[in-house]
Coordinates of C-alpha atoms and ligand atoms in Angstrom, one line a residue:
X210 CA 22.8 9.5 -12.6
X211 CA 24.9 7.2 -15.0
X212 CA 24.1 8.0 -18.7
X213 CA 26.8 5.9 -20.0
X214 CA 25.2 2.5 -21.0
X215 CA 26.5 -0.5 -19.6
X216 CA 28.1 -3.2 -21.7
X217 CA 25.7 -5.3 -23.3
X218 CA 23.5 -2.8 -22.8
X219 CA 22.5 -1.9 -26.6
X220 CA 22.3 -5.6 -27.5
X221 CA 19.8 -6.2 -25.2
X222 CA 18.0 -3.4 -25.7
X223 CA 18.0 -4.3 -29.3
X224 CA 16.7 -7.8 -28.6
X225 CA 13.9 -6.2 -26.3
X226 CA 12.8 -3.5 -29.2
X227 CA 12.0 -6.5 -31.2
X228 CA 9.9 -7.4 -28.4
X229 CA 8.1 -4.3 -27.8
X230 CA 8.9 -2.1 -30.0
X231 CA 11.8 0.3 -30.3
X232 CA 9.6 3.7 -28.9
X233 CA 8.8 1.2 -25.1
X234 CA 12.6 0.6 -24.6
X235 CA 14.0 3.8 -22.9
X236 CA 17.8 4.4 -22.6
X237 CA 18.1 8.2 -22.5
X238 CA 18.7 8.8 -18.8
X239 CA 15.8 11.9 -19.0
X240 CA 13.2 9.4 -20.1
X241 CA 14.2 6.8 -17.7
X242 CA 14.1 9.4 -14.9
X243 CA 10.5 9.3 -13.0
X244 CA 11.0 5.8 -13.0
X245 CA 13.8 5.9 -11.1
X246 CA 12.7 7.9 -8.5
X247 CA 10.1 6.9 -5.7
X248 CA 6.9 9.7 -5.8
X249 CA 8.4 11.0 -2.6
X250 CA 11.6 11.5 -3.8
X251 CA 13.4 9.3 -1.4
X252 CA 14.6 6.4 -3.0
X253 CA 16.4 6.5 -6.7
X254 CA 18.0 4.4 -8.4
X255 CA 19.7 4.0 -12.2
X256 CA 17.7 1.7 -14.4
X257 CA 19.8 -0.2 -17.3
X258 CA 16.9 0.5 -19.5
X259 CA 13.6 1.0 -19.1
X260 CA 10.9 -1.8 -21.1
X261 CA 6.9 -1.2 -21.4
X262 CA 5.3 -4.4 -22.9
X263 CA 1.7 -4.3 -23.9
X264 CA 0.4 -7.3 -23.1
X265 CA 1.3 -11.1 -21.0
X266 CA 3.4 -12.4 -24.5
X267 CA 5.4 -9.6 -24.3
X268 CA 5.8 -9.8 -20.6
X269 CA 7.3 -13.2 -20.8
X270 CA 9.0 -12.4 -23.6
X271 CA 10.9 -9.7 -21.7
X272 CA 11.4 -12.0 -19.1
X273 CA 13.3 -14.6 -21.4
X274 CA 15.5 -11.6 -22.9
X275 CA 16.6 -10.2 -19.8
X276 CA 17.5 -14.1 -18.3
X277 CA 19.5 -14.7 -21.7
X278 CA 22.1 -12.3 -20.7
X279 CA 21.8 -12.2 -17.0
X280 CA 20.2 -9.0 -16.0
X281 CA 17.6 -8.8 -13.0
X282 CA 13.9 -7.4 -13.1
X283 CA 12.2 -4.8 -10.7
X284 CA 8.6 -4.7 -11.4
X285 CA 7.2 -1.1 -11.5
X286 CA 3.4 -0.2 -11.8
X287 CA 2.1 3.1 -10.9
X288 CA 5.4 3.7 -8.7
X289 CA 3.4 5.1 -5.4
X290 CA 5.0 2.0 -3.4
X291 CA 6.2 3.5 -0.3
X292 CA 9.3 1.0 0.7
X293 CA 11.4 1.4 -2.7
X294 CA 10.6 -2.1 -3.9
X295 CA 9.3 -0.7 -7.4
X296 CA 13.0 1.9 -8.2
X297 CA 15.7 0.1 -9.5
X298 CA 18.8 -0.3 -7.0
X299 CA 21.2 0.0 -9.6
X300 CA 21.8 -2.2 -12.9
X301 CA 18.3 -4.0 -13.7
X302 CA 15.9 -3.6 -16.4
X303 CA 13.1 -1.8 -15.0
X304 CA 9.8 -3.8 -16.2
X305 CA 6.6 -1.0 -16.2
X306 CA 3.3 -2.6 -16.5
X307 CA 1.2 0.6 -17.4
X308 CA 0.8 -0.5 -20.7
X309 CA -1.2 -3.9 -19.6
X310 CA -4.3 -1.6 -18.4
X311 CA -7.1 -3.2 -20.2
X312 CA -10.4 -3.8 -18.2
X313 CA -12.7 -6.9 -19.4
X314 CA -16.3 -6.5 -19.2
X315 CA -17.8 -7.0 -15.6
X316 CA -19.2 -10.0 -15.2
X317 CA -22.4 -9.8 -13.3
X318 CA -23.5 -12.9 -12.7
X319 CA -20.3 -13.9 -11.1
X320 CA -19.9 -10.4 -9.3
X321 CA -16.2 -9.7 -10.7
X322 CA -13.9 -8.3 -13.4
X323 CA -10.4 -9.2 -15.0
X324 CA -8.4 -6.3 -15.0
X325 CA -4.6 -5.9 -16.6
X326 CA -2.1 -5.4 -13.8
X327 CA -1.4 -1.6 -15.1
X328 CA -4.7 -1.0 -14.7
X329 CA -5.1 2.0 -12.0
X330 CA -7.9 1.3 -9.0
X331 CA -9.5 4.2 -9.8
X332 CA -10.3 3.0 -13.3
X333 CA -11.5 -0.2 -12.0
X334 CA -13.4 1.6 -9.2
X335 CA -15.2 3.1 -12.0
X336 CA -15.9 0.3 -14.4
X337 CA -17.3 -1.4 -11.5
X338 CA -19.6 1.9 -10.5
X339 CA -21.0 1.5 -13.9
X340 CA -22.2 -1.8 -13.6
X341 CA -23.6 -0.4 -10.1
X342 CA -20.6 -2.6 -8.2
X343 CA -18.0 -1.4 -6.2
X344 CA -14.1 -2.8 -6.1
X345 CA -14.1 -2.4 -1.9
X346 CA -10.4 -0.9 -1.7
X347 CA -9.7 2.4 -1.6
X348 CA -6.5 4.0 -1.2
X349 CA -5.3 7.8 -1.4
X350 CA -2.9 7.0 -4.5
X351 CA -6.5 5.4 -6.6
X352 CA -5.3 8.0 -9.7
X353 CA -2.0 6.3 -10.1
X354 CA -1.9 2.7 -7.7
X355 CA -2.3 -0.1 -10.2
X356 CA -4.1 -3.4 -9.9
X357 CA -0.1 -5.0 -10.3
X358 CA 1.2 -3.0 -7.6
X359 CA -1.8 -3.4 -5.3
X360 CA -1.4 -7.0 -5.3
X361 CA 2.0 -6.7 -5.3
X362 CA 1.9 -4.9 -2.0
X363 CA -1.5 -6.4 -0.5
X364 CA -2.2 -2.9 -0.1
X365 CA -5.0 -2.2 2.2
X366 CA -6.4 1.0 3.0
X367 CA -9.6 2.6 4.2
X368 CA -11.8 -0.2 4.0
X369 CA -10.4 -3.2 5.8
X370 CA -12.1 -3.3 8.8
X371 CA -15.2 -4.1 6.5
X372 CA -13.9 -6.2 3.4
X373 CA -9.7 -7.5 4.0
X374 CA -7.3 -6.2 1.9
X375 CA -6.5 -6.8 -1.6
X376 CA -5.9 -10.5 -1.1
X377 CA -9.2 -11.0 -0.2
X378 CA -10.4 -9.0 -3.2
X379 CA -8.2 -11.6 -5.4
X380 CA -10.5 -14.5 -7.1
X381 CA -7.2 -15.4 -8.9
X382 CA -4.6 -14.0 -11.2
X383 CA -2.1 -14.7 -14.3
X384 CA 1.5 -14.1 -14.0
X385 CA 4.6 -14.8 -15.6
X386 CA 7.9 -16.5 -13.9
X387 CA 10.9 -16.2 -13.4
X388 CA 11.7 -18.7 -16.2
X389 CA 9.3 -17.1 -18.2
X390 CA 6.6 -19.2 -17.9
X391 CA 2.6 -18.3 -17.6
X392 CA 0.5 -19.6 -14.6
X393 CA -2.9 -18.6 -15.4
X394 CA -5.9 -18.8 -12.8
X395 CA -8.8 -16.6 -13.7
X396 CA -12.0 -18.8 -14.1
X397 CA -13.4 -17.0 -11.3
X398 CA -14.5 -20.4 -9.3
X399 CA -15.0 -19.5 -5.9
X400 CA -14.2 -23.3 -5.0
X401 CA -11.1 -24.6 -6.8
X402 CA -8.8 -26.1 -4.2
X403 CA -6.2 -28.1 -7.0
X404 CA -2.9 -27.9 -5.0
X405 CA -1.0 -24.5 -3.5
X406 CA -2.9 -21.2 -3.6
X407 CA -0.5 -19.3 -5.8
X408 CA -2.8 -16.2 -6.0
X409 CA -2.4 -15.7 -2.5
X410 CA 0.7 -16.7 -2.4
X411 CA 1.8 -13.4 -4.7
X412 CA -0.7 -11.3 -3.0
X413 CA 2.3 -9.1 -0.7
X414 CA 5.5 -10.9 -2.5
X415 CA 6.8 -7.3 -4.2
X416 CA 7.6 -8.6 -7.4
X417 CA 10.0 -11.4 -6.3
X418 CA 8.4 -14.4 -7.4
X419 CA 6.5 -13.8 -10.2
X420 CA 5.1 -10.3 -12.5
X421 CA 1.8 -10.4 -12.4
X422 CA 0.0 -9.7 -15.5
X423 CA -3.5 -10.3 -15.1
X424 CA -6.0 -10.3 -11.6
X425 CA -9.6 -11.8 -11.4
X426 CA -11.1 -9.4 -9.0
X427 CA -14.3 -9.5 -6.5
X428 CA -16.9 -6.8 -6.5
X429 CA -19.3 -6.0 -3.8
X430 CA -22.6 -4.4 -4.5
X431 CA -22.6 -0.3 -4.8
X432 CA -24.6 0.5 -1.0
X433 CA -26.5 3.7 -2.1
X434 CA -26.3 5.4 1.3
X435 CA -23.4 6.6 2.9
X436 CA -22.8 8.9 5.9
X437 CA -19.5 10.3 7.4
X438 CA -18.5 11.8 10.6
X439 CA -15.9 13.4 12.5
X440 CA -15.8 12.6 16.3
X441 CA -14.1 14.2 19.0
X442 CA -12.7 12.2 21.9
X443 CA -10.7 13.3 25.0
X444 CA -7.7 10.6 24.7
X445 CA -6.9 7.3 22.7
X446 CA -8.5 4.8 24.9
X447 CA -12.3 6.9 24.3
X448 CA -11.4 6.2 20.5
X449 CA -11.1 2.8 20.9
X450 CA -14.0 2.7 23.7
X451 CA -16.1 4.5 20.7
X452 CA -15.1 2.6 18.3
X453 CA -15.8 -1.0 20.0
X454 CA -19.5 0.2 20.5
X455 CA -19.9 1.2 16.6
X456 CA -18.7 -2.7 15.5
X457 CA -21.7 -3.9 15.8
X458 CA -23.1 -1.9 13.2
X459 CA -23.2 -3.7 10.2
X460 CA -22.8 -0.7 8.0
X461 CA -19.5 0.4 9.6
X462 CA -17.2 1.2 6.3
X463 CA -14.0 2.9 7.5
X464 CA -12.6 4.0 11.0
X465 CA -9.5 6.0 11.1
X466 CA -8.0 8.0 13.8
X467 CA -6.1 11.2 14.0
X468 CA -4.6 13.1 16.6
X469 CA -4.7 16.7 17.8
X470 CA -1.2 17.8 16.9
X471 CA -1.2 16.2 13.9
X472 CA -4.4 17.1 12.9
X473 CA -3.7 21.3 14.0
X474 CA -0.6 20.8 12.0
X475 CA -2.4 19.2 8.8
X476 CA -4.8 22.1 9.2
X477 CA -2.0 25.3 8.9
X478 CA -0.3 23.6 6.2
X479 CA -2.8 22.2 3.9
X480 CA -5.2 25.3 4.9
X481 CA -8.3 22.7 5.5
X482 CA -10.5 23.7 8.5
X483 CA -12.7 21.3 10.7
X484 CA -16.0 21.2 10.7
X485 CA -15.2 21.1 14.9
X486 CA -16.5 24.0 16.9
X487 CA -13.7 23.5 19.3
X488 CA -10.6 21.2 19.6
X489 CA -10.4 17.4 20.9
X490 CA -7.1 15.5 22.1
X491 CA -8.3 12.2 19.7
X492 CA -10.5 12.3 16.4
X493 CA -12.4 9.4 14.8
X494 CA -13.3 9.3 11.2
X495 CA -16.1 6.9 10.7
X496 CA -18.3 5.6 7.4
X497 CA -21.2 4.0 7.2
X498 CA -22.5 2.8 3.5
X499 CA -26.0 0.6 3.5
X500 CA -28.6 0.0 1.0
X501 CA -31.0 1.9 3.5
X502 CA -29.8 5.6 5.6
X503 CA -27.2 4.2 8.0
X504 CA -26.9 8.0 9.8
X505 CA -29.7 7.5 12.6
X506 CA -28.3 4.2 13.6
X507 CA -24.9 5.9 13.5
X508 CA -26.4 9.1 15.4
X509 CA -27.6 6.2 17.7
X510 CA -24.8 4.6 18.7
X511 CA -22.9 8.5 18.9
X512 CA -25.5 9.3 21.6
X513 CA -25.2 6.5 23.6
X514 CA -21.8 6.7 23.9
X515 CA -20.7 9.0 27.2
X516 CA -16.8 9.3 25.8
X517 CA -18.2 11.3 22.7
X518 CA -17.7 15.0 22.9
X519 CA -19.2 16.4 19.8
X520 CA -19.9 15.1 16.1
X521 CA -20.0 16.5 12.7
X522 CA -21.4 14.9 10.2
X523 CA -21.1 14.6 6.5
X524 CA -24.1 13.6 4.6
X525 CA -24.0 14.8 1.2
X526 CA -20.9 14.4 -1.0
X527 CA -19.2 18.0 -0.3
X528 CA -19.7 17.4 3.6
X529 CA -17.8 14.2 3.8
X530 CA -15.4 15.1 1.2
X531 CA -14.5 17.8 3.5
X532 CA -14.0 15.5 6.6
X533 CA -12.0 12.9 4.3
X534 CA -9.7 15.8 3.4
X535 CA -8.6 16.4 6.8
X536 CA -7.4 12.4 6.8
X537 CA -5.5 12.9 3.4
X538 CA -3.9 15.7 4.3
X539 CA -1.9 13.8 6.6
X540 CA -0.1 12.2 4.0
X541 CA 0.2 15.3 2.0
X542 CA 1.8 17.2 5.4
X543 CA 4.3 14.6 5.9
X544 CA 6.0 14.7 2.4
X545 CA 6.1 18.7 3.4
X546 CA 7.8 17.5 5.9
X547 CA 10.9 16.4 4.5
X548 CA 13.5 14.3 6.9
X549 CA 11.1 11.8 7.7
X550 CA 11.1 8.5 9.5
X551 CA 7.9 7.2 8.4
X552 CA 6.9 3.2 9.4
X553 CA 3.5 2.0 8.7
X554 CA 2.8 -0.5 11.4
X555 CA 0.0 -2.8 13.1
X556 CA -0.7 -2.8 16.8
X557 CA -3.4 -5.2 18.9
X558 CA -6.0 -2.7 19.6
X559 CA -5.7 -3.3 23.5
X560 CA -2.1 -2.1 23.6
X561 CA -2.5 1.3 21.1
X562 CA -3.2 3.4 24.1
X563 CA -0.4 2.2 26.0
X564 CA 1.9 2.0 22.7
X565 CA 1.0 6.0 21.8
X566 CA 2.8 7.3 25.4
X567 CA 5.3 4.8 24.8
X568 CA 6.4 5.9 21.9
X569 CA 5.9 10.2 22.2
X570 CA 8.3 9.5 25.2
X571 CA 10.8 7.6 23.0
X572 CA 10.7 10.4 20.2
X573 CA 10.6 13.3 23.3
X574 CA 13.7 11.7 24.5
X575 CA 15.8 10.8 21.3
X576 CA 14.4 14.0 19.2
X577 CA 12.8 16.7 21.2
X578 CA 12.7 19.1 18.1
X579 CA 10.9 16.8 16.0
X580 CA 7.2 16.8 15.7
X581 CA 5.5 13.1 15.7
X582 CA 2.4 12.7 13.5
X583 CA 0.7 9.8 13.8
X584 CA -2.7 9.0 12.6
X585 CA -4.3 5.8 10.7
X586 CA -6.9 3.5 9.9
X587 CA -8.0 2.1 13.6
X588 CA -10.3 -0.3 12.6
X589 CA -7.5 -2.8 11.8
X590 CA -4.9 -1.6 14.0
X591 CA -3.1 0.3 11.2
X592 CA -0.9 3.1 12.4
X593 CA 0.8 5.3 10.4
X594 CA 3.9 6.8 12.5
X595 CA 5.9 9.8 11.0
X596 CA 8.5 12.1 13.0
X597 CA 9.2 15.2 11.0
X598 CA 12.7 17.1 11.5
X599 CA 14.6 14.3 12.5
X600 CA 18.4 14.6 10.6
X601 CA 19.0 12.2 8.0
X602 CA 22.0 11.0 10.3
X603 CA 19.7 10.0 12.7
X604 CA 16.7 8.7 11.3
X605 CA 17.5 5.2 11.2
X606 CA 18.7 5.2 14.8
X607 CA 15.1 6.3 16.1
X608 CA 13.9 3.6 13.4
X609 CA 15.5 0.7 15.3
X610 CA 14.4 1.6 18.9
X611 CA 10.5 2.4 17.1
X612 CA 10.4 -0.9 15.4
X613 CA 11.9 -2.8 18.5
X614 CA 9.1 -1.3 20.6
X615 CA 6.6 -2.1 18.5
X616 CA 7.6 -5.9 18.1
X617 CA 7.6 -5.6 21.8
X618 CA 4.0 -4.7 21.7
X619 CA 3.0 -8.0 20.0
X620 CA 2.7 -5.5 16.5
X621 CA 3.7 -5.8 12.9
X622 CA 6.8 -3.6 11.3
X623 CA 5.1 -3.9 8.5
X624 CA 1.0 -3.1 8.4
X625 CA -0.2 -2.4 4.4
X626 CA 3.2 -0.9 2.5
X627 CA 5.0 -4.3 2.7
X628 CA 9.1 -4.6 3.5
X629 CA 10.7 -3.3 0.2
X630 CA 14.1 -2.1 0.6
X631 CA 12.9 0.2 3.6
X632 CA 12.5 -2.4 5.9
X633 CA 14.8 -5.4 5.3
X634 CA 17.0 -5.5 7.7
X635 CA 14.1 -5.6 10.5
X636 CA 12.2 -9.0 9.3
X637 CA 13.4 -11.0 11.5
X638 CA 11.7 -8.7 14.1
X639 CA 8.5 -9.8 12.5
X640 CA 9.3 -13.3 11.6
X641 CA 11.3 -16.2 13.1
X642 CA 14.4 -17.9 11.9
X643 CA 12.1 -21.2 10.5
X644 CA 9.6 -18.8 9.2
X645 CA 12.2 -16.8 7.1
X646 CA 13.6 -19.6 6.0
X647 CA 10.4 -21.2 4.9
X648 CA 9.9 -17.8 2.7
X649 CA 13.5 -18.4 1.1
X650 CA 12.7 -21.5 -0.1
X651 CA 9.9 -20.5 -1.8
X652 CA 12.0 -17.2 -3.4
X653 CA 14.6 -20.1 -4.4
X654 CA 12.1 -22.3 -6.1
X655 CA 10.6 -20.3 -7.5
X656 CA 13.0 -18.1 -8.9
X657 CA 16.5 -19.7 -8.0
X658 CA 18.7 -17.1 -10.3
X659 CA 17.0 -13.8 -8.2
X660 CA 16.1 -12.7 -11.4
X661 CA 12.6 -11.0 -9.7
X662 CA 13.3 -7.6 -7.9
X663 CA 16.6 -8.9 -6.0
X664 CA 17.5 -6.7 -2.6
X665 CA 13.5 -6.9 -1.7
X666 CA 12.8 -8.5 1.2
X667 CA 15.9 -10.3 1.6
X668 CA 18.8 -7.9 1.9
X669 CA 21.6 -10.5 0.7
X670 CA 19.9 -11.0 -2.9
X671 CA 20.7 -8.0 -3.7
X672 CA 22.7 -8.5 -7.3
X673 CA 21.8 -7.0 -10.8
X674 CA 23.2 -9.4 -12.6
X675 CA 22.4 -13.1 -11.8
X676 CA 24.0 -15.9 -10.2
Ligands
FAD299 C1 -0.8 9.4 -1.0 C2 -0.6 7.9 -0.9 C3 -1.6 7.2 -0.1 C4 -1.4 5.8 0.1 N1 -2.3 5.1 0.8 C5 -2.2 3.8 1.0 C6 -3.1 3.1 1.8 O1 -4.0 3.6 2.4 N2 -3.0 1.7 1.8 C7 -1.9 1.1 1.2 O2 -1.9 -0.2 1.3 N3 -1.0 1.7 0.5 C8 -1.1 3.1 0.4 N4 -0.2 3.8 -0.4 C9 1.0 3.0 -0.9 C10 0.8 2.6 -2.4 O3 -0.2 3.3 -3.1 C11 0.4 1.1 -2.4 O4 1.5 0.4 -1.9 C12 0.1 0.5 -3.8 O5 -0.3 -0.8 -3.7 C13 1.3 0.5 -4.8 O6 0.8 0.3 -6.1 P1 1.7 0.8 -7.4 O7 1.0 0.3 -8.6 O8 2.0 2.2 -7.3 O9 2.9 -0.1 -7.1 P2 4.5 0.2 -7.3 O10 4.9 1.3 -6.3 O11 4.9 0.4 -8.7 O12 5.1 -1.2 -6.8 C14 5.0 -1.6 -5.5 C15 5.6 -3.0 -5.3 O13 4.8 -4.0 -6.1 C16 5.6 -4.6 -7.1 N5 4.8 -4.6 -8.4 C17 4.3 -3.6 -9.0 N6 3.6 -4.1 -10.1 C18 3.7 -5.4 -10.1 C19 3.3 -6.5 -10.9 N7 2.5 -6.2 -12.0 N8 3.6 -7.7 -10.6 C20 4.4 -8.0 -9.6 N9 4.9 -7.1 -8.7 C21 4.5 -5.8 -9.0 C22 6.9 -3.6 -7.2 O14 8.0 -4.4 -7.7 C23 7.0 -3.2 -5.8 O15 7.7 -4.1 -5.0 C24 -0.3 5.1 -0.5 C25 0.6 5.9 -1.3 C26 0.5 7.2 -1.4 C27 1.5 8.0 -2.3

C-alpha cells in the first residue's frame, strides 16, 4: 500500500476539509486501511483519500470538489458488498456514507420511513419493530449492510419469495449526480408516474450513476406468529417437489436449501449440530410468519407430502435461531475456506436438479480435491455456489466454464450480489449486445466523465482520473 500522496492530493484534501471537516478526510494509509479492503479480504485497493460527509449538502459538495480536479468516486457504505464494487481500484476518493445514518420518524399512516443511506438494515429493522412494522429484507450482514449499499446492490436475501427485493421495498429515494446535482423523490406517493422511474432505475446500479443519499422505504405489518423448520429430503428434485406444495400457503416467509456435504461440513467447522436425528441428501429451511399460528397448516402440508422424511421444528425464538444458524454458517464456512470461487447465481427452478449434477461433474472433473458447497434461498431460484481449495491460478478458469453452464441453463451470473468488479467481464453472458449498449447510454448520460465508481460493471471505464 502506497502511503506517498499523489500530486494534488493535499489540495484537494484541503478543499474537502472545508467541506467536512478536517477529522472526516483520512490520508494516513492506517486509517484508510478497512476501507480499502473488502470484509473477506479479497479485494483491496489504495484510496487517494478517504471523505465522510454528514449529510446530502456535503455529499454534493464532495462530489463538485472531487469533479474540479478530475478524480473519480467509489461509493462505500457498510463495505459487506461481495463483488468489490465498494474498494477503491486504485487512485479515487473513496466517498463513505456511514455518517448519513439518520432515521426519520415512521410514518404510520403511509406505512414507511426515510432513512439516510448509511443507515444499517438492522437499525431500520428495529425502528420499524417499534412502531410494530417490519422492513421485509433481511440479510446475514443486517449489523453492518446499509440502506445505500442495499439499494446499491438490490440486495435480496431471505425473504424474496414473499416480498421482492429491495427495489420493491423503494417508495423513492434522493441522490446526488455525477454533476453534483440533487434529484429528490420521497413524498411517499404510491401513484406518481411524471416521466422515467429513477428510483428504480438506481436500485442495482453500484454507485455508477448517482450516490444515493436518502431512500423512502415500505414497511409491512410485524406478523406476530412465526414458525421454522428444517426438512429432510432424499435428493434436489423432493426439495423442489416440497417446496411447490408449501406455495400455496400464504404465510410462507423464506425457503432456502442446503445440501448434505455442505451442511456436515458447516457442522465440524462452526461446531453447530442439527436438530436431525439422522442425515438427509437435501435440506429445506422454511418460515412461516402470520397474524394467527401458521405451524398446523405448515405441519399440514409436511404430512401430506410423501417426499418428506422427517421435520424439526422451531417454534420459540431459541429453536429457530438454532435452525437459522445452520444456514448462516454456510457463509461463515466458506470465508474459512480461503481459495474460493464463489458466484451467486439464479436458476429456473425446473432445471436446478438437472443444473446441481451438471455442475458437481464439472468441479469432479476440473478440481477433484476441491469441496463444492452450495446452498441458497430456493424460493427464488437463488444459488449460492462456492468450491473451496481451488488454487488461485485456477479459480477463474473453473469460473468461465461455471458461468457458461449456467447461462446455458437459461440462469443469471448474477442473482442478489450484483456484477462489481467480480464479474465484468461475463455481462455479456447475461445481456445482449443492444441491451449493453442501452445500459451505456444511460452510464454516459448520466455521468459522461465516469466520475461514479469507474471499472464497475463496465470493465473499459476503468480510469481514476477522468476523461
Ligand atoms: C455474511 C454476509 C451475508 C450476506 N447475505 C446477503 C444476502 O442474503 N443477500 C444479498 O443480497 N446480499 C448479501 N450479502 C452481501 C451484502 O451484504 C449486500 O450486497 C449489501 O447490499 C451491501 O451493502 P453495503 O452497505 O455493505 O454496501 P457496500 O459493500 O459498501 O457497497 C456495495 C455496492 O453499493 C454501492 N454503494 C454503497 N453505498 C451507496 C450509496 N449510498 N449510493 C450509491 N451506491 C452505493 C457501492 O459502490 C458498491 O458498488 C451478504 C454479505 C455478507 C458478508
Amino acid at each position: 500500500m502506497s502511503a506517498l500522496p499523489a500530486p494534488g492530493c493535499d489540495d484537494l484534501a484541503a478543499s474537502l476539509a472545508a467541506v467536512v471537516g478536517a477529522e472526516h478526510v483520512l490520508a494516513d494509509p492506517e486509517l484508510r486501511a478497512s476501507y480499502e479492503v473488502d470484509c473477506v479480504g479479497v479485494r483491496r485497493g489504495d484510496a487517494l483519500l478517504v471523505v465522510r460527509p454528514a449529510d446530502t449538502a456535503e455529499v454534493a459538495a464532495v462530489v463538485v470538489a472531487c469533479r474540479e480536479v478530475g478524480v473519480a468516486l467509489v461509493p462505500q457504505g457498510g463495505n459487506t458488498g461481495l463483488t468489490g464494487g465498494g474498494v477503491p481500484r486504485g487512485g479515487e476518493v473513496l466517498l463513505s456514507l456511514r455518517r448519513l445514518d439518520r432515521i426519520e420518524p415512521v410514518d404510520v399512516d403511509a406505512g414507511q420511513v426515510t432513512v439516510g443511506a448509511g443507515a444499517t438494515l438492522a437499525a431500520v429493522q428495529a425502528a420499524a419493530l417499534a412502531s410494530d412494522m417490519e422492513l421485509a429484507v433481511d440479510l446475514g450482514a443486517r449489523d453492518q449492510a446499509t440502506i445505500g449499499g442495499m439499494v446499491g446492490t438490490n440486495a435480496g436475501g431471505t425473504r424474496v419469495l414473499r416480498h421482492g427485493s429491495m427495489r420493491a421495498q423503494v417508495v423513492g429515494l434522493e441522490a446526488v449526480l455525477a454533476d453534483g446535482g440533487v434529484v429528490e423523490r420521497l413524498s411517499g406517493l404510491l401513484k406518481d408516474n411524471v416521466g422515467y422511474d429513477l428510483p428504480g432505475l438506481l436500485c442495482g446500479s453500484e454507485g455508477t450513476l448517482a450516490v444515493v443519499t436518502r431512500v423512502r422505504l415500505r414497511l409491512v405489518p410485524r406478523l406476530s406468529h412465526r414458525v421454522t423448520a428444517l426438512v429432510g429430503v432424499g435428493n434436489t428434485s423432493d426439495a423442489l417437489a416440497v417446496l411447490r406444495r408449501l406455495r400455496p400457503l400464504a404465510s410462507l416467509d423464506a425457503a432456502e436449501i442446503m445440501w448434505d456435504d455442505a451442511l456436515a461440513l458447516v457442522q465440524e467447522r462452526v461446531g453447530l449440530r442439527s436438530p436431525l436425528a439422522g442425515r438427509h441428501a437435501v435440506y429445506l429451511l422454511v418460515e412461516c410468519t402470520a397474524m394467527h399460528d401458521p405451524t398446523d397448516e405448515l405441519a399440514q402440508v409436511l404430512g401430506a407430502c410423501s417426499a418428506v422424511e422427517d421435520v424439526a421444528v422451531g417454534q420459540d425464538a431459541a429453536g429457530r435461531a438454532a435452525i437459522w444458524a445452520l444456514r448462516h454458517g454456510h457463509a461463515e464456512s466458506v470465508v474459512i475456506g480461503g481459495n474460493t470461487v464463489k458466484l451467486d447465481v439464479t436458476l429456473p427452478l425446473g432445471r436446478l436438479a438437472a443444473f446441481e449434477s451438471r455442475l458437481r461433474a464439472v468441479c469432479a472433473r476440473r478440481e477433484p480435491d476441491a469441496v463444492p458447497l452450495l446452498f441458497g434461498h430456493v424460493g427464488d431460484g437463488n444459488l449460492h455456489v462456492n468450491v473451496l481449495g481451488v488454487p488461485p491460478e485456477r479459480t477463474g478458469e473453473l469460473t468461465d466454464e461455471v458461468l457458461t453452464l449456467f447461462a446455458a441453463h437459461g440462469g443469471s451470473i448474477s442473482a442478489e450480489h450484483g456484477i462489481g468488479v467480480a464479474k465484468r467481464a461475463y455481462v455479456r453472458l447475461g445481456r445482449s449486445a443492444a441491451d449493453v449498449e442501452a445500459m451505456r447510454a444511460i452510464k454516459h448520460g448520466l455521468d459522461p466523465r465516469g466520475m461514479l465508481n469507474p471499472g464497475v460493471i463496465f470493465a473499459e471505464n476503468h480510469s481514476s482520473k477522468l476523461r
